[in-house]
Structure formats: C-alpha cells, structure tokens
GROMACS .gro file of C-alpha atoms in nm:
model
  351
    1UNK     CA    1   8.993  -0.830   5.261
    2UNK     CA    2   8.926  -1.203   5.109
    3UNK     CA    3   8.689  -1.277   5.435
    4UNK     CA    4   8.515  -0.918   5.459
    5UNK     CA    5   8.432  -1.074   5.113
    6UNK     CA    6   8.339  -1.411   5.222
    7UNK     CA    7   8.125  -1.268   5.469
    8UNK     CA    8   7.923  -1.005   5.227
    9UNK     CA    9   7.856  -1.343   5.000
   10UNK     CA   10   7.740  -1.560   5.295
   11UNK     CA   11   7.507  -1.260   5.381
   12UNK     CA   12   7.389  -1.199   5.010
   13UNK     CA   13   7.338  -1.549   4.928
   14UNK     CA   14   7.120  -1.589   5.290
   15UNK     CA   15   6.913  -1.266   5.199
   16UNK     CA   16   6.856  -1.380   4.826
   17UNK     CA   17   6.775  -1.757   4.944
   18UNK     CA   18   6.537  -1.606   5.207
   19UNK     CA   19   6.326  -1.357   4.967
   20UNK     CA   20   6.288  -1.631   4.691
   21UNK     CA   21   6.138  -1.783   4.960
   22UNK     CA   22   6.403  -2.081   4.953
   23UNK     CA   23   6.349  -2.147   4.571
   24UNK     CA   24   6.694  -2.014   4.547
   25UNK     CA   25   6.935  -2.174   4.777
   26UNK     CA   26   7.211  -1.996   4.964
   27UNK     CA   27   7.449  -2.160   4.735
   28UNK     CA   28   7.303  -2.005   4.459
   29UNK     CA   29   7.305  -1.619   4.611
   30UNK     CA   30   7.625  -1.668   4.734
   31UNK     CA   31   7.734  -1.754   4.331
   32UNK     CA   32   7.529  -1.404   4.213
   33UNK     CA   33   7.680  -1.181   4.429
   34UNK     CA   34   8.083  -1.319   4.389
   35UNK     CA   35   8.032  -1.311   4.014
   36UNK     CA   36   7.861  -0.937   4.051
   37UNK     CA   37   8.159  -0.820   4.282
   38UNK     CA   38   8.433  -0.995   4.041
   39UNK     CA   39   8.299  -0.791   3.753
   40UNK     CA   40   8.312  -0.443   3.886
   41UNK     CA   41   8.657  -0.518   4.028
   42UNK     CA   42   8.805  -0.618   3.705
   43UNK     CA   43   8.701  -0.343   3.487
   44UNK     CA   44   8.920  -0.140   3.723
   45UNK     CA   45   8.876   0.199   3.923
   46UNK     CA   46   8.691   0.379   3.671
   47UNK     CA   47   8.388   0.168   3.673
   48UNK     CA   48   8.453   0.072   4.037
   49UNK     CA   49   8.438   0.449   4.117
   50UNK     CA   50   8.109   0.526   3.940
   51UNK     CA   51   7.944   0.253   4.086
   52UNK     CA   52   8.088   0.306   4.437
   53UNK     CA   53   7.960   0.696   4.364
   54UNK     CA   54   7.587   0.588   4.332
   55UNK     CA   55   7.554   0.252   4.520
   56UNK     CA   56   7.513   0.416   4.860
   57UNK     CA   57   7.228   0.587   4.781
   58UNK     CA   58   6.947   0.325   4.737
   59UNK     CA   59   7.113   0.136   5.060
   60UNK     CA   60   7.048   0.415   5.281
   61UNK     CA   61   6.668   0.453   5.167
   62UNK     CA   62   6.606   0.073   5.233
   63UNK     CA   63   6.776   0.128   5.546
   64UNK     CA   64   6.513   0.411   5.661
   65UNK     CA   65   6.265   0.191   5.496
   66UNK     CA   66   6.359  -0.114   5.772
   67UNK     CA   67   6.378   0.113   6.023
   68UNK     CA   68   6.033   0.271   6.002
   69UNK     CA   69   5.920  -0.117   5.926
   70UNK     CA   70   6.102  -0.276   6.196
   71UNK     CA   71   6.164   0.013   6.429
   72UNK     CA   72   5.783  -0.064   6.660
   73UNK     CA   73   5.986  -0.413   6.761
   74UNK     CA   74   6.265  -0.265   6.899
   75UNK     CA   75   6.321  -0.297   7.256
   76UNK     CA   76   6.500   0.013   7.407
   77UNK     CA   77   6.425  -0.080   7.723
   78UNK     CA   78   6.561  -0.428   7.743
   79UNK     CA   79   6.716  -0.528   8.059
   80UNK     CA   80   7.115  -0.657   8.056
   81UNK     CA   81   7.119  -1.034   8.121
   82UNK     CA   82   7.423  -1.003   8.317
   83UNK     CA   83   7.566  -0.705   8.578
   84UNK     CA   84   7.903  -0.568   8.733
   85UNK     CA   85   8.189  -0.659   8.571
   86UNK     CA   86   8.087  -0.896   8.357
   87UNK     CA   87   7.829  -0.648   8.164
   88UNK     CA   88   8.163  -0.386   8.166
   89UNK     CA   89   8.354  -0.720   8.000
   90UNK     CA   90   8.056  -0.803   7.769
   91UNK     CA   91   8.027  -0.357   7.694
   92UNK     CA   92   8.384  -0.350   7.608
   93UNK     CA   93   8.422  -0.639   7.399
   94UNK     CA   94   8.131  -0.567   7.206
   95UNK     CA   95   8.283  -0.215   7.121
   96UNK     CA   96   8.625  -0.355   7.078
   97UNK     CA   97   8.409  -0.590   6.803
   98UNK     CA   98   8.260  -0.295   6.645
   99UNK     CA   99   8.583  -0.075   6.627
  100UNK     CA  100   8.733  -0.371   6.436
  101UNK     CA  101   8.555  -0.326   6.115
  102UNK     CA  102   8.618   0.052   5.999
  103UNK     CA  103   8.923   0.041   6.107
  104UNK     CA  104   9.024  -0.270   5.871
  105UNK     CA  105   9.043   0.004   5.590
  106UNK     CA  106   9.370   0.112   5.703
  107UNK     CA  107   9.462  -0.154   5.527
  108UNK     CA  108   9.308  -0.103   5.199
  109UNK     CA  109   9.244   0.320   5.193
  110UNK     CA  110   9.622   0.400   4.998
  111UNK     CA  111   9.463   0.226   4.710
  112UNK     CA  112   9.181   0.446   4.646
  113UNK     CA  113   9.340   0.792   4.769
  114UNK     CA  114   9.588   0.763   4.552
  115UNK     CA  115   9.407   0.875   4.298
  116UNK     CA  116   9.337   1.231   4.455
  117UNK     CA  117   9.521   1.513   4.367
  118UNK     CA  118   9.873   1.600   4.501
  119UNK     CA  119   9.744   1.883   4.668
  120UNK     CA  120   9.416   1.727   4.852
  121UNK     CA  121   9.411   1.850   5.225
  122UNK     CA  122   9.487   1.565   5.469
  123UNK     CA  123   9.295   1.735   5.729
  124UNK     CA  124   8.981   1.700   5.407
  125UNK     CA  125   9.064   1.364   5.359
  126UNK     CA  126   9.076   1.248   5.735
  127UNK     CA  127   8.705   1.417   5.783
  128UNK     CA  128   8.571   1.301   5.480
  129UNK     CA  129   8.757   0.903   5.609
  130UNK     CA  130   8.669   0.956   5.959
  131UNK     CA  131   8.254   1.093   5.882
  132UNK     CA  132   8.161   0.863   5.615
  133UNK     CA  133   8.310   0.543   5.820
  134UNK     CA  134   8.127   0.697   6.143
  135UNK     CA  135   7.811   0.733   5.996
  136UNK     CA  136   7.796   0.441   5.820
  137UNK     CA  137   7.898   0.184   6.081
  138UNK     CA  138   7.665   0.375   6.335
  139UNK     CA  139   7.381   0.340   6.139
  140UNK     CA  140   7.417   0.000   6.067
  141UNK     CA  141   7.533  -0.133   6.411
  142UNK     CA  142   7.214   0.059   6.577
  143UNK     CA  143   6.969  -0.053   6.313
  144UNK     CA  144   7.125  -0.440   6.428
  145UNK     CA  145   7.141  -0.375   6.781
  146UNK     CA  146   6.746  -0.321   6.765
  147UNK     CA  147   6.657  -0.595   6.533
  148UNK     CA  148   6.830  -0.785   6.821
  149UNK     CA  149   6.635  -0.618   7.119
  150UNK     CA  150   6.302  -0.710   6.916
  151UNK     CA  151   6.393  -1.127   6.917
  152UNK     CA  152   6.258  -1.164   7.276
  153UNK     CA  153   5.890  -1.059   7.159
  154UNK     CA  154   5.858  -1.145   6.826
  155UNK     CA  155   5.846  -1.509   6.704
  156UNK     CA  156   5.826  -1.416   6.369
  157UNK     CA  157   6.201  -1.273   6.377
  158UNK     CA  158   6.324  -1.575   6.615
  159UNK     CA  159   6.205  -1.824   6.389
  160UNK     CA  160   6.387  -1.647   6.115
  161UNK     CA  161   6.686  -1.559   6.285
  162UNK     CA  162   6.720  -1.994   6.363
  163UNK     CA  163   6.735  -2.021   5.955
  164UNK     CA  164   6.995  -1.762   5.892
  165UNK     CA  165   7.074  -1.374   5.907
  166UNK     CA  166   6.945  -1.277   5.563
  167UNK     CA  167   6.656  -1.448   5.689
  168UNK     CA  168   6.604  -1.212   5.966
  169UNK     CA  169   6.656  -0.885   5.715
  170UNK     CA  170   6.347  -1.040   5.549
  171UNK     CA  171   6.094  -1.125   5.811
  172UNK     CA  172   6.196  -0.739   5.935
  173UNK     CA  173   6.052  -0.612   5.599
  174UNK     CA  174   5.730  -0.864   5.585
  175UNK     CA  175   5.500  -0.588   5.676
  176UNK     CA  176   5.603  -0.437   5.328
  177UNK     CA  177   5.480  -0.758   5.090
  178UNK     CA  178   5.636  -0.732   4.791
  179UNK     CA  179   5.761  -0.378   4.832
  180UNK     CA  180   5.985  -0.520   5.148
  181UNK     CA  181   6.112  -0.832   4.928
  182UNK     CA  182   6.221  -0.626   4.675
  183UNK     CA  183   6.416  -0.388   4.980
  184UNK     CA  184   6.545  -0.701   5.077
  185UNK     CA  185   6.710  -0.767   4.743
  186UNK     CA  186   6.859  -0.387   4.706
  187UNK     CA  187   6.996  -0.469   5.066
  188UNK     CA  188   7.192  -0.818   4.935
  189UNK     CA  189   7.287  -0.606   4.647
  190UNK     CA  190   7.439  -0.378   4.871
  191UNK     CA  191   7.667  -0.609   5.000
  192UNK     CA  192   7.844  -0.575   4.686
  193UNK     CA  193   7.953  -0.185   4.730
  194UNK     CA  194   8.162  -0.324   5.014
  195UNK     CA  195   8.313  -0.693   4.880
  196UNK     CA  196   8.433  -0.485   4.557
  197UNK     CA  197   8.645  -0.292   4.687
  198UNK     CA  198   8.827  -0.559   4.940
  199UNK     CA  199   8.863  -0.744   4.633
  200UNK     CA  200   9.019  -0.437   4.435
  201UNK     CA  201   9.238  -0.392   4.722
  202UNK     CA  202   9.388  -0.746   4.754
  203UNK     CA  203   9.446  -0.786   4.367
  204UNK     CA  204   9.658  -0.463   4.445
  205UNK     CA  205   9.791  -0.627   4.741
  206UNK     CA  206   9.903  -0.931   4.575
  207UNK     CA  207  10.073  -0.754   4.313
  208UNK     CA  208  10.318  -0.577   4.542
  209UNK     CA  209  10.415  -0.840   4.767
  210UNK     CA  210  10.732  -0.874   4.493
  211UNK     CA  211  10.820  -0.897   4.165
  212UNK     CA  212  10.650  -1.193   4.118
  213UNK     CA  213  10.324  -1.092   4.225
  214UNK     CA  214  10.329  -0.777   4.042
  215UNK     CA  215  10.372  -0.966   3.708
  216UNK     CA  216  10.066  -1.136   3.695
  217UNK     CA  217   9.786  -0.890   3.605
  218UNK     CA  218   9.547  -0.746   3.875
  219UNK     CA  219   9.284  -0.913   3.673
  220UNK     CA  220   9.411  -1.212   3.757
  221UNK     CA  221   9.443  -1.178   4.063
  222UNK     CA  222   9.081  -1.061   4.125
  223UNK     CA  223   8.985  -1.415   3.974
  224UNK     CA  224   9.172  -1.585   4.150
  225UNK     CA  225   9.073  -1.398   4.523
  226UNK     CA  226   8.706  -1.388   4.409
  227UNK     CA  227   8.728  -1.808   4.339
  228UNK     CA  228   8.909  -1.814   4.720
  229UNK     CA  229   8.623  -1.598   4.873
  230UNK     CA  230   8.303  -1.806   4.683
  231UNK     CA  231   8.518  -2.143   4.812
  232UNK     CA  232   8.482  -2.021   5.190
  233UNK     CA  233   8.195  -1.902   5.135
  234UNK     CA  234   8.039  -2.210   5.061
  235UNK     CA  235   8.219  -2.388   5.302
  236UNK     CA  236   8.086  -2.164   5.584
  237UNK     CA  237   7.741  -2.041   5.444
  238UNK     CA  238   7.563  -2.227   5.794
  239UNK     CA  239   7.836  -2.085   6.045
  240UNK     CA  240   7.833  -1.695   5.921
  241UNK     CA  241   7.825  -1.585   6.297
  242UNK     CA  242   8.106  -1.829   6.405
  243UNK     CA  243   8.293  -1.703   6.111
  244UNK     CA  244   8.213  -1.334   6.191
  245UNK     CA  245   8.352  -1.354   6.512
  246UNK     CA  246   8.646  -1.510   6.512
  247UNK     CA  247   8.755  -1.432   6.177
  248UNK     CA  248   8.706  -0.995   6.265
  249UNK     CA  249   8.888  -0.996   6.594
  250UNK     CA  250   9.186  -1.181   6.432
  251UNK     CA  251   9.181  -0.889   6.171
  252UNK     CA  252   9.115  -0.629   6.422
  253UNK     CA  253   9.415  -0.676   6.568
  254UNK     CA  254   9.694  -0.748   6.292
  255UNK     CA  255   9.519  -0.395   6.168
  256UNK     CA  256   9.566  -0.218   6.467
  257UNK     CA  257   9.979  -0.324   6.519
  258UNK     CA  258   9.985  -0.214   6.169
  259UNK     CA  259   9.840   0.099   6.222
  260UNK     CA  260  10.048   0.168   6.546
  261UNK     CA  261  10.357   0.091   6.348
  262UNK     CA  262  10.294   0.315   6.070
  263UNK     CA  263  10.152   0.544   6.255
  264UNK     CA  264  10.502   0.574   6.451
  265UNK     CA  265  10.678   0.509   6.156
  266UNK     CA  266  10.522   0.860   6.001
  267UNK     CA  267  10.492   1.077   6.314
  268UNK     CA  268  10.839   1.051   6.515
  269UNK     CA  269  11.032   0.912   6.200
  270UNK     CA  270  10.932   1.074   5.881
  271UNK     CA  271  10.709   1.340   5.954
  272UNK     CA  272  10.992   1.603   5.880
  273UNK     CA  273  11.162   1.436   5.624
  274UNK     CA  274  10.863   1.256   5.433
  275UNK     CA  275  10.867   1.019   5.174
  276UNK     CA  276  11.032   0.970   4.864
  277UNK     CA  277  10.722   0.839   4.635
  278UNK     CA  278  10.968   0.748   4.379
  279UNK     CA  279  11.166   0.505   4.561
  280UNK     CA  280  10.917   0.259   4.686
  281UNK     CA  281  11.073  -0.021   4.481
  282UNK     CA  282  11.404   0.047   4.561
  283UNK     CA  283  11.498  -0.198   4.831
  284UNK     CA  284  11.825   0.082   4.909
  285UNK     CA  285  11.580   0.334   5.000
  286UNK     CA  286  11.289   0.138   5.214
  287UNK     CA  287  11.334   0.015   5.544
  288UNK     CA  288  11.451  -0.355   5.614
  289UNK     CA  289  11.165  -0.393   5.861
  290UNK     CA  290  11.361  -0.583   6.097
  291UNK     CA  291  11.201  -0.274   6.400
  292UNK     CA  292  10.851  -0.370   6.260
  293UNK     CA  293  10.864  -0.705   6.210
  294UNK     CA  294  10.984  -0.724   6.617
  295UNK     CA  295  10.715  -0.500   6.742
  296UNK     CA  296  10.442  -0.666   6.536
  297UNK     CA  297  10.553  -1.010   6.693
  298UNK     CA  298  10.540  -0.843   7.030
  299UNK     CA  299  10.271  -0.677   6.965
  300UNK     CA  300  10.061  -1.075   6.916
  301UNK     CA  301  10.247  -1.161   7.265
  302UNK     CA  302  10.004  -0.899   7.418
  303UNK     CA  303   9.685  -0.974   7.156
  304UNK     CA  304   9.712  -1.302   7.239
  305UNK     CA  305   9.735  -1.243   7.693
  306UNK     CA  306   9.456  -1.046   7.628
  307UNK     CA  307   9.202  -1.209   7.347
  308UNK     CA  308   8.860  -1.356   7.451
  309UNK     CA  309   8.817  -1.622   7.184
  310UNK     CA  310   8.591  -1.923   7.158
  311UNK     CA  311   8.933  -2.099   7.117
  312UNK     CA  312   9.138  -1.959   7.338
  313UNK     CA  313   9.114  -1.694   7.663
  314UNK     CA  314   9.462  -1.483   7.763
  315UNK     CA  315   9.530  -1.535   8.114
  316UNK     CA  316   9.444  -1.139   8.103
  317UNK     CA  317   9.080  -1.168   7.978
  318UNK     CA  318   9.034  -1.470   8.224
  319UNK     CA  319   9.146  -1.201   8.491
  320UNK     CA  320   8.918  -0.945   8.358
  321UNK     CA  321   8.579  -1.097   8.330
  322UNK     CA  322   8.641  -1.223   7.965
  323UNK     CA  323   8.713  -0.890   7.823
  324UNK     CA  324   8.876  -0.912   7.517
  325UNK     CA  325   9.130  -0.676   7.548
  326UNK     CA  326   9.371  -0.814   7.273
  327UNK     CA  327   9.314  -0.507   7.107
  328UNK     CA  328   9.425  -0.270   7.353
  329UNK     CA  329   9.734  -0.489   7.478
  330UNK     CA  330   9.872  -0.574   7.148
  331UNK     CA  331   9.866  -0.182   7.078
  332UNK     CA  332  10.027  -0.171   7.372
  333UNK     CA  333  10.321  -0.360   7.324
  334UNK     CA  334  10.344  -0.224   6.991
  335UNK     CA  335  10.359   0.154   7.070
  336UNK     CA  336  10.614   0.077   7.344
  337UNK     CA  337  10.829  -0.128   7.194
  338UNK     CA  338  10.867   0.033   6.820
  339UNK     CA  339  10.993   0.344   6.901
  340UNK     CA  340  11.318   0.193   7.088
  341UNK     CA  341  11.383  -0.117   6.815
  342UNK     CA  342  11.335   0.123   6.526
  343UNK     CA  343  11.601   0.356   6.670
  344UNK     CA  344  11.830   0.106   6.720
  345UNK     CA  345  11.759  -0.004   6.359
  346UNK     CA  346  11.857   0.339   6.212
  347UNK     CA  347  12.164   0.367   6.388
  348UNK     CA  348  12.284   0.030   6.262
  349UNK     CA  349  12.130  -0.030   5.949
  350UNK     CA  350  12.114   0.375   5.846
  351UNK     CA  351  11.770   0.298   5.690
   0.00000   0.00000   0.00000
C-alpha cells in the first residue's frame, strides 16, 4: 500500500510541477499531495468515507473532459511493432500488468467492509467490488492506452512525455487553456482518493501485526507510513515508470498467493464451519500458518520460473517469448500445494 502511495505522489507532484509550468517543482507537488493524503487518513473513516463518497465524481468529468480533448490523437489503428509469439508474450504480460492493480485490494478491502452491516449480501458486495474496480481500471487503462497510440504523431505529447507523465496529462489538455490546467490539477488531486486509503489500510495493517504494533495509535502509524512514502517518493520522482513496473508485478504476485490461500482457506476449509469473529486474537483459536507459510514459499518458486523482470527472466518466460507468467505459475503452485499441506496441518496440529 506504501508504494501505490509513492506512486500517486510521484504522479501528483509531476502533474502539479507540469501545470505551474515548472514554477513548482516536482518536489514540491509531491510534498502537497502526501500532506493532503496524511490528513484525511488521520481523522479516521468518517471523514475518509465522506470524502471517498464525493471525490470520484469531479475525476470522472475531467476524465470525459481529456477524452473529448485528447481523443482526435488517438491512434486505433496503430500497427503492433512486433508479431507471433512475441506480440502473444508482450499481450499477456501487459494484461497480467493490468490485472495486478485491482486486485492489490484484496489486501486492503476487510478494512473498509467491515463497517457494513452484519447482514450485507456477499453476492451485493462482490458486484458492487467487482463493477466499481472494472469500470474504473477500464476507463483509465483505455484512456492511457490512447494517449500512448497518439505519441507517434504528435510532438507536442512526445516532448512532454520525455519530461515526465504528469507532463503528458497536461500537454493532453492544452487545447483547453486555462480550463485544461485547472482539469489537470482536479486530476493530481485525484490521486489522493486512491493514496488515502492505502495509507488507512497500512496504519491498520501495522497495528495488527502483534501486540506491539497495535499499541501505538493508527495515527501514528499513518505519520510514520506517509513520511516512508514522501521519502521514496523523492528518491524516485525521475524513475516513476521503472518504479511502476517493477515495484506492481512484485505486488501482483505476493497478492495473488494470498488470495489463492485464503481463498482455499475459506472455500474447502471453513466454508461450513465459518469463522469465529471473536477469536481473532486468540492465538488457541487461529491457525499456526505453518500450511500457508509453505505454499506461499512455493508459490515464489513458481513466480520467480516464470517472472519477466528487467532484473531477472525465469527460465519459463525465457522459454515463452518473455511472457511474464509469474502470476499464473506462482498461483499455480499455490492452489496445488495448499490444499495437501493444510490437511496435513489439521490432522497434526488440530487447528
């Protein structure tokens, strides 16, 4: 959740420095939206919620805004730079890239749901989860898939694109004036209706990794994430894309052996029984993880065979054209081998 963060301040600060017209350095932007997110996160859910309720709204109408602006650039009829398998490699990883991102709220989505009702339908809650993440994601990846497709033919955008990628959101709204620089500045304040509530989340996070953690207030810990996220964040305001993708597919697949574990964990293990809400600090009741734990280290073996890195290539990608298919193999290994260890684990350690 700390480098979703990073990356919304990198993006805000680059959009900011970009519509002052470099009067305002990244630096600078970066320092306006951490101390914006910190301050909705501390006040708590309450003010969190209200401004979570509302903050969608403007985005979306500065979205259709760039659209209609931008949308005569776009080149729907660009031609792939590569064929055969390597466009299936470069198709697959690009989705696997995408899929990464919604999904990381599997992570973080117990700490806002918990404050529905008892009685809230889980088939409502996994449409209303499932739609808004859809939507959302879709609209955003399409609007940046075309302001990619229009770089070829327009200079304007390449030259802005070499300075950063809030620099790009800008020239896309120059048609606009003044009207499209203040768009521009709705859109880096929108950044901050998604870092607020990773920083929410790992304040709660921290608190419940033990007794220690949970003494210090989440307060506190929001500082203290918030300082962590403007520190990288600074460090890595020239490298966001670097940053982007190495730091997502890392994240995309410790989520996704978490999400096959629990997943498992709920369907063939507790589905009938359920869950004792009142236990879940009593270390007698909760499982000793030692089933997990195994599958989520297996589960790497195969994310790591698999991954398509600019570090590192799994034998597997090589094989495959560079595919990243860390994803896919780590779930893999997960699904297969949970199941069997976590039986094993009940049978011996009755819990």
């Amino acid at each position: 959740m700390v480098g979703y963060t990073t990356i919304d301040c990198i993006i805000g600060g680059q959009v900011l420095s970009a519509v002052s017209g470099g009067s305002m350095t990244i630096q600078v932007g970066i320092i306006v939206v951490a101390i914006v997110t910190l301050i909705i996160a501390v006040f708590g859910m309450r003010i969190f919620h209200k401004y979570e309720q509302y903050a969608w709204i403007p985005q979306v109408i500065v979205l259709a805004v760039l659209i209609g602006t931008a949308g005569p650039y776009f080149d729907a009829a660009a031609e792939p730079t590569v064929t055969g398998s390597t466009l299936a490699a470069n198709r697959l990883s690009f989705f696997t890239l995408c899929f990464y991102v919604p999904n990381s709220w599997a992570a973080a989505a117990s700490d806002f749901y918990v404050y529905y009702p008892e009685r809230t339908s889980r088939l409502k809650i996994f449409l209303l989860t499932a739609t808004g993440l859809t939507l959302s994601f879709n609209l955003v990846y399409l609007i940046a898939i075309g302001l990619a497709t229009g770089l070829t033919n327009n200079k304007d955008w390449t030259d802005a694109n070499a300075v950063s990628t809030g620099a790009l959101i800008v020239a896309a709204y120059d048609p606009l004036h003044g009207f499209g620089r203040f768009c521009s500045v709705v859109i880096a304040l929108g950044v901050i209706a998604n870092s607020t509530p990773s920083i929410y989340s790992a304040a709660l996070g921290c608190q419940v990794l033990g007794r220690y953690g949970k003494a210090v207030p989440r307060w506190s810990w929001s500082c203290v994430l918030t300082l962590i996220a403007l520190v990288l964040a600074m460090a890595g305001r020239e490298h966001l894309l670097v940053i982007f993708q190495n730091f997502v597919a890392l994240m995309g697949y410790w989520v996704m052996l978490m999400i096959c574990i629990v997943g498992m964990e709920h369907a063939l293990f507790r589905g009938r029984k359920g869950f004792d809400w009142t236990a879940w600090e009593d270390k007698s009741y909760l499982p000793v993880g030692y089933a997990a734990f195994a599958s989520f280290i297996l589960g790497w073996v195969g994310a790591i065979l698999g991954m398509s890195q600019v570090w590192y290539i799994g034998p597997i990608s090589e094989a495959a054209s560079l595919a990243d298919l860390g994803m896919w193999l780590g779930c893999g290994f997960a699904l297969v081998t949970f199941p069997i260890l976590r039986f094993i684990e009940l049978k011996v350690v009755k819990r």
